[in-house]
Short mmCIF file of C-alpha atoms and ligand atoms in Angstrom, two decimals:
data_model
loop_
_atom_site.label_atom_id
_atom_site.label_comp_id
_atom_site.label_asym_id
_atom_site.label_seq_id
_atom_site.Cartn_x
_atom_site.Cartn_y
_atom_site.Cartn_z
CA MET C 1 115.74 152.78 77.19
CA GLU C 2 118.96 151.92 77.85
CA GLN C 3 119.54 152.63 74.01
CA LEU C 4 117.68 155.78 74.39
CA LEU C 5 119.53 156.98 78.11
CA ALA C 6 123.17 155.92 75.55
CA GLN C 7 121.61 158.18 72.95
CA VAL C 8 120.96 160.97 74.41
CA ALA C 9 123.83 161.43 76.16
CA GLN C 10 125.61 161.10 73.05
CA HIS C 11 124.06 164.01 71.44
CA LYS C 12 124.38 165.86 74.09
CA LEU C 13 128.23 165.99 74.17
CA GLU C 14 127.73 166.87 70.80
CA ILE C 15 125.38 169.46 71.04
CA LEU C 16 128.39 170.46 73.55
CA ALA C 17 130.57 170.37 71.19
CA ALA C 18 129.19 172.59 69.15
CA VAL C 19 131.12 175.89 68.24
CA VAL C 20 129.05 178.19 66.61
CA THR C 21 130.50 181.99 65.06
CA THR C 22 128.94 183.68 62.95
CA LYS C 23 125.14 184.07 62.77
CA ASP C 24 124.48 181.53 59.23
CA GLU C 25 126.69 178.18 62.02
CA LEU C 26 124.16 179.49 64.18
CA GLU C 27 121.07 178.94 62.30
CA VAL C 28 122.98 175.44 61.32
CA PHE C 29 123.16 174.41 64.48
CA ARG C 30 118.92 176.15 64.88
CA VAL C 31 117.73 173.72 61.91
CA LYS C 32 119.73 170.82 63.21
CA TYR C 33 118.96 169.96 66.19
CA LEU C 34 115.73 172.32 66.47
CA GLY C 35 114.60 172.88 63.11
CA THR C 36 110.78 170.96 62.44
CA LYS C 37 112.85 168.11 61.02
CA GLY C 38 115.66 167.87 63.35
CA LEU C 39 117.46 165.74 65.66
CA VAL C 40 115.11 166.73 68.97
CA LYS C 41 112.32 166.05 67.20
CA THR C 42 113.42 162.84 65.22
CA ILE C 43 114.24 161.42 68.82
CA MET C 44 111.04 162.82 70.38
CA ALA C 45 109.53 160.09 68.01
CA GLU C 46 111.02 157.41 69.55
CA MET C 47 108.79 157.67 72.32
CA ARG C 48 106.03 155.33 70.30
CA ASN C 49 108.71 152.42 70.44
CA VAL C 50 109.22 152.91 74.20
CA ALA C 51 107.14 150.12 76.75
CA PRO C 52 103.86 151.26 77.79
CA GLU C 53 105.92 151.24 81.79
CA GLN C 54 108.52 152.73 80.77
CA LYS C 55 106.90 155.45 78.91
CA LYS C 56 106.99 157.99 81.58
CA GLU C 57 110.46 158.07 82.43
CA ALA C 58 111.04 158.37 78.10
CA GLY C 59 109.28 161.34 78.71
CA ALA C 60 111.09 162.99 81.47
CA LEU C 61 114.16 161.84 79.88
CA LEU C 62 113.79 163.84 76.07
CA ASN C 63 111.68 166.61 77.60
CA ALA C 64 114.96 167.30 79.66
CA PHE C 65 116.65 166.48 76.60
CA LYS C 66 115.21 169.30 74.65
CA GLU C 67 115.05 171.80 77.37
CA PHE C 68 118.68 171.21 77.38
CA THR C 69 118.49 171.66 73.42
CA GLU C 70 116.54 174.48 73.25
CA SER C 71 119.10 176.80 76.72
CA ARG C 72 122.08 175.29 74.30
CA PHE C 73 120.90 177.59 71.78
CA GLN C 74 120.17 180.93 73.75
CA GLN C 75 123.41 180.80 75.59
CA LEU C 76 125.05 179.90 72.02
CA LEU C 77 122.77 183.25 70.57
CA ASP C 78 123.65 185.05 74.05
CA GLY C 79 127.80 184.32 73.13
CA LEU C 80 127.24 185.22 69.94
CA GLY C 81 125.62 188.79 71.07
CA LEU C 82 128.33 189.31 73.29
CA GLN C 83 131.04 188.65 70.93
CA GLU C 84 129.01 191.34 68.40
CA GLN C 85 129.49 193.96 70.36
CA SER C 86 132.77 193.17 72.11
CA GLY C 87 134.65 190.61 69.41
CA THR C 88 135.90 188.62 72.38
CA ALA C 89 135.14 184.42 71.00
CA ASP C 90 132.27 182.69 72.62
CA THR C 91 135.11 180.56 73.86
CA ASP C 92 136.31 180.10 78.05
CA LEU C 93 140.06 179.63 77.02
CA SER C 94 140.77 179.21 80.82
CA LEU C 95 138.17 175.70 80.37
CA PRO C 96 140.35 172.42 80.30
CA GLY C 97 140.22 171.36 76.26
CA TYR C 98 139.20 167.73 75.85
CA LYS C 99 141.34 165.26 75.05
CA GLN C 100 141.93 163.47 72.31
CA ALA C 101 143.16 160.11 72.17
CA ILE C 102 145.59 158.73 69.50
CA GLY C 103 145.22 155.22 69.57
CA SER C 104 147.41 152.38 69.56
CA ARG C 105 149.29 150.77 66.64
CA HIS C 106 147.96 147.46 65.81
CA PRO C 107 150.25 144.61 66.74
CA VAL C 108 150.79 143.10 63.30
CA SER C 109 152.24 146.49 62.28
CA ILE C 110 154.64 146.81 65.68
CA VAL C 111 156.00 143.05 64.59
CA HIS C 112 156.21 143.98 61.31
CA ASN C 113 158.21 147.13 61.53
CA LYS C 114 160.08 145.38 64.29
CA ILE C 115 161.34 142.67 61.52
CA VAL C 116 161.58 144.88 59.07
CA GLY C 117 164.36 147.07 60.83
CA ILE C 118 166.15 144.22 62.17
CA PHE C 119 166.86 142.45 58.40
CA GLN C 120 167.48 146.61 57.05
CA ARG C 121 170.21 146.89 59.66
CA LEU C 122 171.54 143.28 58.05
CA GLY C 123 171.00 145.77 54.94
CA PHE C 124 168.17 144.38 53.42
CA THR C 125 165.53 146.30 52.42
CA VAL C 126 162.35 146.34 51.60
CA ALA C 127 159.94 145.88 47.94
CA GLU C 128 156.95 145.17 47.53
CA GLY C 129 154.54 144.09 44.97
CA PRO C 130 150.56 143.54 43.99
CA GLU C 131 148.58 141.63 46.37
CA ILE C 132 146.39 140.62 43.03
CA GLU C 133 149.14 138.15 40.83
CA ASP C 134 149.31 135.84 38.22
CA ASP C 135 149.81 132.66 38.04
CA TRP C 136 153.31 132.97 36.43
CA HIS C 137 154.83 135.55 39.58
CA ASN C 138 152.62 133.33 42.09
CA PHE C 139 153.42 129.88 40.82
CA THR C 140 154.97 128.86 37.64
CA ALA C 141 157.94 130.96 38.15
CA LEU C 142 159.40 129.59 41.71
CA ASN C 143 159.20 125.98 39.87
CA LEU C 144 155.23 125.23 40.14
CA PRO C 145 154.17 123.54 36.50
CA GLN C 146 150.24 123.56 35.43
CA ASN C 147 149.49 120.66 37.58
CA HIS C 148 152.29 120.84 39.81
CA PRO C 149 150.95 119.07 43.40
CA ALA C 150 152.74 121.89 44.82
CA ARG C 151 150.02 123.98 43.97
CA ASP C 152 147.39 122.10 46.41
CA MET C 153 149.71 122.98 49.98
CA GLN C 154 148.41 126.67 49.28
CA ASP C 155 144.14 126.90 49.04
CA THR C 156 143.80 129.71 46.40
CA PHE C 157 141.59 132.23 45.38
CA TYR C 158 141.39 132.91 41.54
CA ILE C 159 140.00 135.61 39.71
CA SER C 160 139.59 135.15 36.36
CA HIS C 161 140.55 131.49 34.32
CA ALA C 162 142.55 132.12 31.43
CA GLU C 163 141.02 131.85 27.84
CA GLU C 164 143.26 130.95 25.24
CA GLY C 165 146.53 133.15 25.57
CA GLU C 166 145.54 135.60 28.29
CA LYS C 167 146.97 135.23 32.11
CA ASP C 168 145.60 133.97 34.84
CA TRP C 169 144.60 136.01 37.79
CA LEU C 170 144.60 135.12 41.04
CA LEU C 171 144.95 136.65 45.61
CA ARG C 172 148.96 136.09 45.98
CA THR C 173 148.43 132.55 48.63
CA HIS C 174 152.68 134.36 49.75
CA THR C 175 155.15 136.90 48.90
CA SER C 176 157.15 134.95 47.35
CA SER C 177 155.92 136.53 43.90
CA VAL C 178 157.66 139.58 44.60
CA GLN C 179 160.72 137.52 44.55
CA ILE C 180 160.47 137.39 41.23
CA ARG C 181 159.18 140.39 40.04
CA GLU C 182 162.45 141.81 42.01
CA MET C 183 164.48 138.84 39.81
CA GLU C 184 162.99 139.96 36.72
CA LYS C 185 164.39 143.36 37.11
CA GLY C 186 168.17 141.50 36.38
CA ILE C 187 169.60 143.88 39.21
CA LEU C 188 171.56 141.93 41.08
CA PRO C 189 173.55 141.17 43.71
CA LEU C 190 169.69 141.14 45.83
CA ARG C 191 169.23 141.54 49.11
CA ILE C 192 165.33 142.65 49.45
CA ILE C 193 162.99 141.53 52.32
CA CYS C 194 159.21 142.07 51.16
CA PRO C 195 156.63 142.15 53.12
CA GLY C 196 152.88 142.36 51.67
CA ARG C 197 149.31 140.78 52.27
CA VAL C 198 148.58 137.26 51.05
CA TYR C 199 144.78 135.07 50.80
CA ARG C 200 143.53 131.50 51.21
CA ASN C 201 141.45 129.90 50.77
CA GLU C 202 140.48 128.53 54.08
CA THR C 203 138.22 128.45 56.77
CA ILE C 204 137.95 130.00 59.71
CA SER C 205 139.96 129.96 63.06
CA ALA C 206 141.48 130.77 66.06
CA ARG C 207 144.85 129.04 63.35
CA ALA C 208 143.75 129.69 60.30
CA HIS C 209 143.02 132.66 58.08
CA CYS C 210 141.85 133.51 54.65
CA PHE C 211 144.19 136.43 54.54
CA PHE C 212 146.85 136.96 56.77
CA ASN C 213 150.50 139.08 55.77
CA GLN C 214 154.08 137.41 55.23
CA VAL C 215 157.49 138.66 55.53
CA GLU C 216 159.99 136.92 52.33
CA GLY C 217 163.02 137.10 51.91
CA LEU C 218 165.94 137.25 49.15
CA TYR C 219 169.46 137.54 49.12
CA ILE C 220 171.12 136.58 44.95
CA ALA C 221 174.53 137.07 45.19
CA GLU C 222 178.25 135.11 43.73
CA GLU C 223 178.96 132.52 46.22
CA VAL C 224 175.43 132.87 49.07
CA SER C 225 176.05 129.65 51.05
CA PHE C 226 173.61 127.65 53.45
CA ALA C 227 176.08 129.08 56.11
CA ASP C 228 174.88 132.17 55.33
CA LEU C 229 171.37 131.87 55.08
CA LYS C 230 171.68 130.12 58.99
CA GLN C 231 173.69 132.88 60.56
CA THR C 232 171.23 135.93 59.10
CA LEU C 233 168.49 134.17 60.91
CA TYR C 234 169.98 133.36 63.79
CA PHE C 235 170.69 137.33 63.83
CA PHE C 236 167.10 137.17 63.01
CA VAL C 237 166.29 135.22 65.82
CA GLN C 238 168.36 136.70 68.69
CA GLU C 239 167.60 140.00 67.86
CA MET C 240 163.33 138.96 67.59
CA PHE C 241 163.43 137.14 70.57
CA GLY C 242 166.24 137.07 72.74
CA ASP C 243 169.90 135.84 72.73
CA LYS C 244 168.03 132.96 75.00
CA VAL C 245 166.53 131.11 72.06
CA LYS C 246 168.14 128.46 70.19
CA ILE C 247 166.78 127.31 67.05
CA ARG C 248 166.90 124.31 64.73
CA PHE C 249 166.34 123.31 61.04
CA ARG C 250 165.02 120.51 59.98
CA PRO C 251 164.39 119.03 56.53
CA SER C 252 161.63 120.14 54.82
CA TYR C 253 159.83 120.80 51.38
CA PHE C 254 159.28 123.81 48.69
CA PRO C 255 159.94 124.10 45.03
CA PHE C 256 161.61 127.14 45.30
CA THR C 257 164.58 126.17 46.96
CA GLU C 258 166.35 122.83 46.69
CA PRO C 259 167.37 121.94 49.62
CA SER C 260 164.55 123.50 51.81
CA ALA C 261 164.05 123.56 55.23
CA GLU C 262 161.70 125.23 58.36
CA MET C 263 163.11 126.23 61.26
CA ASP C 264 162.19 126.10 65.18
CA ILE C 265 162.28 128.49 68.02
CA SER C 266 162.86 126.37 71.42
CA CYS C 267 159.85 127.59 72.81
CA LEU C 268 159.80 131.20 75.01
CA ILE C 269 157.25 130.06 77.04
CA CYS C 270 158.32 126.78 78.71
CA GLY C 271 162.10 127.52 77.73
CA GLY C 272 162.18 123.97 75.72
CA SER C 273 161.13 121.64 78.78
CA GLY C 274 157.79 121.40 76.69
CA CYS C 275 154.49 122.77 77.28
CA ASN C 276 150.79 123.12 75.54
CA VAL C 277 152.01 126.14 73.05
CA CYS C 278 154.56 123.60 71.93
CA LYS C 279 152.52 120.49 71.82
CA LYS C 280 155.79 118.83 74.88
CA THR C 281 157.96 119.15 71.71
CA GLY C 282 159.67 122.24 73.73
CA TRP C 283 160.60 123.98 69.37
CA VAL C 284 157.71 126.18 67.80
CA GLU C 285 158.34 126.51 63.47
CA ILE C 286 158.48 130.54 62.88
CA LEU C 287 159.16 130.01 58.37
CA GLY C 288 160.55 128.35 55.22
CA CYS C 289 163.66 128.80 53.81
CA GLY C 290 166.36 127.62 51.81
CA MET C 291 168.41 127.91 48.44
CA VAL C 292 166.68 129.37 45.61
CA HIS C 293 166.27 126.64 43.09
CA PRO C 294 168.38 127.06 40.32
CA ALA C 295 165.30 126.94 37.84
CA VAL C 296 164.13 129.49 39.34
CA LEU C 297 167.27 131.44 39.15
CA GLU C 298 166.71 130.39 35.76
CA ASN C 299 162.98 131.34 35.06
CA CYS C 300 164.21 135.36 36.01
CA LYS C 301 167.19 135.05 33.15
CA ILE C 302 169.49 135.08 35.88
CA ASP C 303 172.55 132.84 35.28
CA SER C 304 172.24 130.12 37.76
CA ASN C 305 176.10 128.73 37.04
CA LYS C 306 177.56 132.46 38.54
CA TYR C 307 174.54 133.54 41.27
CA THR C 308 173.46 131.44 44.37
CA GLY C 309 170.99 133.24 46.52
CA PHE C 310 168.66 132.01 49.56
CA ALA C 311 164.74 132.67 50.52
CA PHE C 312 163.16 132.72 53.25
CA GLY C 313 159.44 132.92 54.63
CA MET C 314 156.93 133.77 57.52
CA GLY C 315 153.98 134.67 59.11
CA ILE C 316 153.99 137.78 60.91
CA GLU C 317 151.21 136.92 62.88
CA ARG C 318 152.87 133.90 64.30
CA ILE C 319 155.43 135.33 65.05
CA THR C 320 153.23 138.45 66.65
CA MET C 321 151.15 135.51 68.56
CA LEU C 322 154.32 134.36 69.93
CA SER C 323 155.59 137.56 71.26
CA TYR C 324 152.17 138.55 73.15
CA GLN C 325 151.24 135.46 73.63
CA VAL C 326 147.91 135.56 71.52
CA LYS C 327 146.53 132.30 71.19
CA ASP C 328 143.17 133.36 68.38
CA LEU C 329 144.58 134.93 64.95
CA ARG C 330 141.15 135.97 64.59
CA LEU C 331 141.93 138.49 66.87
CA PHE C 332 144.03 140.98 64.91
CA SER C 333 140.84 141.58 62.69
CA GLU C 334 138.46 142.00 64.54
CA ASN C 335 138.84 145.58 65.57
CA ASP C 336 137.91 145.02 69.61
CA LEU C 337 139.80 147.69 70.64
CA ARG C 338 139.85 146.30 74.53
CA PHE C 339 142.08 143.98 72.27
CA LEU C 340 144.04 146.46 71.06
CA GLN C 341 144.48 148.99 73.61
CA GLN C 342 147.22 146.84 75.11
CA PHE C 343 149.29 147.40 72.67
CA SER C 344 151.36 150.57 73.25
CA ALA C 345 151.48 153.15 71.28
CA ALA C 346 155.35 153.87 70.57
CA THR C 347 156.88 150.95 69.17
N1 DAH X 1 156.08 130.41 50.45
C1 DAH X 1 156.02 130.13 51.59
C2 DAH X 1 154.81 129.60 52.06
O1 DAH X 1 153.53 130.83 52.01
C3 DAH X 1 157.51 129.88 52.83
C4 DAH X 1 158.40 130.25 52.45
C5 DAH X 1 159.20 129.00 52.79
C6 DAH X 1 158.99 131.05 51.60
C7 DAH X 1 160.42 128.68 51.92
C8 DAH X 1 160.46 131.35 50.68
C9 DAH X 1 160.93 129.82 51.62
O2 DAH X 1 161.28 131.77 49.64
O3 DAH X 1 162.53 129.37 50.81
O4 DAH X 1 154.26 129.20 52.55
#
């Protein structure tokens, strides 16, 4: 019954909003709503599914709907007659208009735009690459040859396994593949960020998803140092989270960088004194980074004696969760309007 009420209300709105300016349009209206296979007949047939004790109420509702539709038809017909006689439209121009909902930007897009904006101000340009990648760009060129144990760090969705002389196709597991594509073009110096969607064969939970977004950064030139990397990321954090936030680097391992590090920021919730979000440590990890491994440069035919570079990669959802204190990653892909409408349309 409740469903029927909602349906009728929805159809009424639709019928009220129908605009008819010609006889042909009026005929379309009649067939659609009052014809033998029209909506009124169809919805009347719903009576069959109504529980016996609700038949009376449903009958009254549907009869009223039928009358409503017929009288709207009459009204449109009269309007058309008037229009034909006087040439004025069947629209009362003094009525207030219908408010159009303009929607709001997705929180991940808001943060994506903010991250891109910050790096653009430092002279980085945006580069994009394909989501369906070959093994070379996603792994081998990044210093992860076949059977390298670090391939297990990222559970991969394979599309096809290579036969002799063919390529292995997969869904990219990280945006680091775009680094390779850009370096292979051979135009140096190179200063890019590569935002995009990546895929991993993970069980979906509050903290992991089978697809998410990353932003990769890469700077290759002569005499690029780890100090440049630190300063760039420090600037990013200050712009992103404000100047009270502290950073720290921890040694780490990535096959494509040497040395490698992970960067933490002081917890935005407790300011470093320890809470549930930072698991009482006062720090939260936000990205991986390092100096581009000479083997990666050589794989892209860049002279590693002349050029050096730094790279970093971060998850956009992670930054978004920290920025807005969202505790469950799944909210970003469920499309629940009650969640999405909380984020401003302006940014
Ligand atoms: N590709 C790494 C991942 O998906 C992230 C990353 C770490 C990217 C270090 C980098 C880097 O460019 O230098 O986990």
